[in-house]
């Protein structure tokens, strides 16, 4: 149950989106542009600092082991098709896990097109140009159960994180999500 910390962490933070992307060298400004974040508002902030104003929504970005990662709190722009497509162009890949206390989903893109998207609570209903691409990884993460709904109850963000790590090979740790990182304010609408 190595990933259960994330279920508790996501519940504590109410709404989070984590995006991992591997693409050609993207500058911070290019990543912020993909999220429609204002680069003029760039600051290095921890998660706690980024949440100091509840009316301001930010994306924070970091890099680890060849992966770009983005963390959003209370927004999920990184799970949107436009961001995934932009960050996965030219042979790249981008994967987003978004979680609230009620819902959780996984969205993925490769080479500039959305390949797989599904709700963690209903993993048998997948969409995209290659919806079955990660079935083996989904099975290992415990997401594929009998019946149309996940028999284990509400979606477990920890299972989503296990899937994300299985696909990317990057271990996501709490200190990565909470660290001081370059951030920029998202332009409305959220």
PDB file of C-alpha atoms in Angstrom, residues 17-129:
ATOM      1  CA  UNK A  17      -4.248  17.767 -10.403  1.00  0.00           C
ATOM      2  CA  UNK A  18      -0.805  16.344 -11.083  1.00  0.00           C
ATOM      3  CA  UNK A  19       0.572  16.272 -14.615  1.00  0.00           C
ATOM      4  CA  UNK A  20       3.739  14.468 -15.687  1.00  0.00           C
ATOM      5  CA  UNK A  21       5.143  15.258 -19.135  1.00  0.00           C
ATOM      6  CA  UNK A  22       8.133  14.075 -21.073  1.00  0.00           C
ATOM      7  CA  UNK A  23       8.704  16.172 -24.147  1.00  0.00           C
ATOM      8  CA  UNK A  24      11.364  18.158 -25.912  1.00  0.00           C
ATOM      9  CA  UNK A  25      13.008  20.649 -23.581  1.00  0.00           C
ATOM     10  CA  UNK A  26      10.231  23.014 -22.629  1.00  0.00           C
ATOM     11  CA  UNK A  27      10.994  26.279 -20.882  1.00  0.00           C
ATOM     12  CA  UNK A  28       8.972  27.323 -17.864  1.00  0.00           C
ATOM     13  CA  UNK A  29       7.354  30.052 -19.989  1.00  0.00           C
ATOM     14  CA  UNK A  30       6.281  27.467 -22.606  1.00  0.00           C
ATOM     15  CA  UNK A  31       4.740  25.286 -19.908  1.00  0.00           C
ATOM     16  CA  UNK A  32       2.960  28.264 -18.359  1.00  0.00           C
ATOM     17  CA  UNK A  33       1.670  29.203 -21.829  1.00  0.00           C
ATOM     18  CA  UNK A  34       0.251  25.681 -22.293  1.00  0.00           C
ATOM     19  CA  UNK A  35      -1.655  26.138 -19.004  1.00  0.00           C
ATOM     20  CA  UNK A  36      -2.715  29.685 -19.978  1.00  0.00           C
ATOM     21  CA  UNK A  37      -0.905  31.014 -16.928  1.00  0.00           C
ATOM     22  CA  UNK A  38       0.473  34.537 -16.855  1.00  0.00           C
ATOM     23  CA  UNK A  39       4.317  34.347 -16.934  1.00  0.00           C
ATOM     24  CA  UNK A  40       4.470  37.904 -15.529  1.00  0.00           C
ATOM     25  CA  UNK A  41       3.168  36.458 -12.222  1.00  0.00           C
ATOM     26  CA  UNK A  42       5.958  33.885 -11.883  1.00  0.00           C
ATOM     27  CA  UNK A  43       7.145  33.331  -8.333  1.00  0.00           C
ATOM     28  CA  UNK A  44       8.811  30.428  -6.556  1.00  0.00           C
ATOM     29  CA  UNK A  45       6.213  29.227  -4.040  1.00  0.00           C
ATOM     30  CA  UNK A  46       5.518  26.182  -1.908  1.00  0.00           C
ATOM     31  CA  UNK A  47       2.055  24.639  -2.017  1.00  0.00           C
ATOM     32  CA  UNK A  48       1.142  26.399   1.241  1.00  0.00           C
ATOM     33  CA  UNK A  49       2.368  29.756  -0.075  1.00  0.00           C
ATOM     34  CA  UNK A  50       0.557  29.301  -3.389  1.00  0.00           C
ATOM     35  CA  UNK A  51      -2.691  28.795  -1.474  1.00  0.00           C
ATOM     36  CA  UNK A  52      -2.452  32.007   0.555  1.00  0.00           C
ATOM     37  CA  UNK A  53      -5.179  33.707  -1.511  1.00  0.00           C
ATOM     38  CA  UNK A  54      -8.255  31.513  -2.163  1.00  0.00           C
ATOM     39  CA  UNK A  55      -9.292  33.683  -5.116  1.00  0.00           C
ATOM     40  CA  UNK A  56      -5.997  33.150  -6.986  1.00  0.00           C
ATOM     41  CA  UNK A  57      -5.343  29.848  -8.750  1.00  0.00           C
ATOM     42  CA  UNK A  58      -1.828  28.832  -9.753  1.00  0.00           C
ATOM     43  CA  UNK A  59       0.068  26.073 -11.464  1.00  0.00           C
ATOM     44  CA  UNK A  60       3.435  25.116  -9.993  1.00  0.00           C
ATOM     45  CA  UNK A  61       6.028  23.249 -12.067  1.00  0.00           C
ATOM     46  CA  UNK A  62       9.112  21.195 -11.295  1.00  0.00           C
ATOM     47  CA  UNK A  63      11.412  18.696 -12.930  1.00  0.00           C
ATOM     48  CA  UNK A  64      12.605  15.293 -11.750  1.00  0.00           C
ATOM     49  CA  UNK A  65      14.422  12.446 -13.539  1.00  0.00           C
ATOM     50  CA  UNK A  66      13.686  13.771 -17.027  1.00  0.00           C
ATOM     51  CA  UNK A  67      10.015  14.503 -16.279  1.00  0.00           C
ATOM     52  CA  UNK A  68       8.287  17.835 -16.005  1.00  0.00           C
ATOM     53  CA  UNK A  69       5.621  17.813 -13.328  1.00  0.00           C
ATOM     54  CA  UNK A  70       2.871  20.331 -12.676  1.00  0.00           C
ATOM     55  CA  UNK A  71       0.775  20.654  -9.536  1.00  0.00           C
ATOM     56  CA  UNK A  72      -2.559  22.465  -9.375  1.00  0.00           C
ATOM     57  CA  UNK A  73      -4.715  22.918  -6.295  1.00  0.00           C
ATOM     58  CA  UNK A  74      -8.474  23.371  -6.839  1.00  0.00           C
ATOM     59  CA  UNK A  75      -8.067  23.458 -10.631  1.00  0.00           C
ATOM     60  CA  UNK A  76      -7.564  20.736 -13.195  1.00  0.00           C
ATOM     61  CA  UNK A  77      -6.436  22.527 -16.309  1.00  0.00           C
ATOM     62  CA  UNK A  78      -3.565  20.038 -16.707  1.00  0.00           C
ATOM     63  CA  UNK A  79      -6.078  17.239 -17.336  1.00  0.00           C
ATOM     64  CA  UNK A  80      -7.605  19.151 -20.247  1.00  0.00           C
ATOM     65  CA  UNK A  81      -7.065  17.995 -23.810  1.00  0.00           C
ATOM     66  CA  UNK A  82      -5.412  21.259 -24.888  1.00  0.00           C
ATOM     67  CA  UNK A  83      -2.682  21.139 -22.222  1.00  0.00           C
ATOM     68  CA  UNK A  84      -2.058  17.398 -22.670  1.00  0.00           C
ATOM     69  CA  UNK A  85      -1.827  17.763 -26.453  1.00  0.00           C
ATOM     70  CA  UNK A  86       0.502  20.773 -26.294  1.00  0.00           C
ATOM     71  CA  UNK A  87       2.864  19.181 -23.765  1.00  0.00           C
ATOM     72  CA  UNK A  88       3.047  15.847 -25.606  1.00  0.00           C
ATOM     73  CA  UNK A  89       3.850  17.158 -29.096  1.00  0.00           C
ATOM     74  CA  UNK A  90       6.817  15.956 -31.128  1.00  0.00           C
ATOM     75  CA  UNK A  91       6.938  12.425 -29.750  1.00  0.00           C
ATOM     76  CA  UNK A  92       6.341  13.399 -26.139  1.00  0.00           C
ATOM     77  CA  UNK A  93       3.881  12.082 -23.601  1.00  0.00           C
ATOM     78  CA  UNK A  94       1.773  13.709 -20.891  1.00  0.00           C
ATOM     79  CA  UNK A  95      -0.298  12.088 -18.149  1.00  0.00           C
ATOM     80  CA  UNK A  96      -2.621  13.793 -15.664  1.00  0.00           C
ATOM     81  CA  UNK A  97      -4.230  12.534 -12.477  1.00  0.00           C
ATOM     82  CA  UNK A  98      -6.931  14.751 -11.013  1.00  0.00           C
ATOM     83  CA  UNK A  99      -8.671  14.061  -7.732  1.00  0.00           C
ATOM     84  CA  UNK A 100     -11.411  15.534  -5.605  1.00  0.00           C
ATOM     85  CA  UNK A 101     -13.099  13.943  -2.605  1.00  0.00           C
ATOM     86  CA  UNK A 102     -15.884  12.721  -4.905  1.00  0.00           C
ATOM     87  CA  UNK A 103     -14.203  11.952  -8.226  1.00  0.00           C
ATOM     88  CA  UNK A 104     -10.837  11.090  -9.703  1.00  0.00           C
ATOM     89  CA  UNK A 105      -9.678  10.617 -13.262  1.00  0.00           C
ATOM     90  CA  UNK A 106      -6.725   9.806 -15.450  1.00  0.00           C
ATOM     91  CA  UNK A 107      -6.032  11.487 -18.805  1.00  0.00           C
ATOM     92  CA  UNK A 108      -3.115  10.761 -21.119  1.00  0.00           C
ATOM     93  CA  UNK A 109      -1.721  11.996 -24.425  1.00  0.00           C
ATOM     94  CA  UNK A 110       1.109  11.008 -26.718  1.00  0.00           C
ATOM     95  CA  UNK A 111       2.591  12.733 -29.738  1.00  0.00           C
ATOM     96  CA  UNK A 112       0.085  15.579 -29.529  1.00  0.00           C
ATOM     97  CA  UNK A 113      -3.160  13.569 -29.258  1.00  0.00           C
ATOM     98  CA  UNK A 114      -5.252  12.323 -26.360  1.00  0.00           C
ATOM     99  CA  UNK A 115      -4.885   8.561 -26.127  1.00  0.00           C
ATOM    100  CA  UNK A 116      -6.675   7.511 -22.949  1.00  0.00           C
ATOM    101  CA  UNK A 117      -9.077   9.100 -20.500  1.00  0.00           C
ATOM    102  CA  UNK A 118     -11.276   7.556 -17.809  1.00  0.00           C
ATOM    103  CA  UNK A 119     -12.813   8.068 -14.388  1.00  0.00           C
ATOM    104  CA  UNK A 120     -11.018   5.969 -11.739  1.00  0.00           C
ATOM    105  CA  UNK A 121     -14.429   4.909 -10.410  1.00  0.00           C
ATOM    106  CA  UNK A 122     -15.480   3.567 -13.827  1.00  0.00           C
ATOM    107  CA  UNK A 123     -12.256   2.310 -15.447  1.00  0.00           C
ATOM    108  CA  UNK A 124     -14.043   0.023 -17.901  1.00  0.00           C
ATOM    109  CA  UNK A 125     -15.367   3.107 -19.691  1.00  0.00           C
ATOM    110  CA  UNK A 126     -12.328   4.556 -21.415  1.00  0.00           C
ATOM    111  CA  UNK A 127     -12.106   7.090 -24.226  1.00  0.00           C
ATOM    112  CA  UNK A 128      -9.474   8.541 -26.533  1.00  0.00           C
ATOM    113  CA  UNK A 129      -7.638   7.396 -29.629  1.00  0.00           C
TER     114      UNK A 129
END
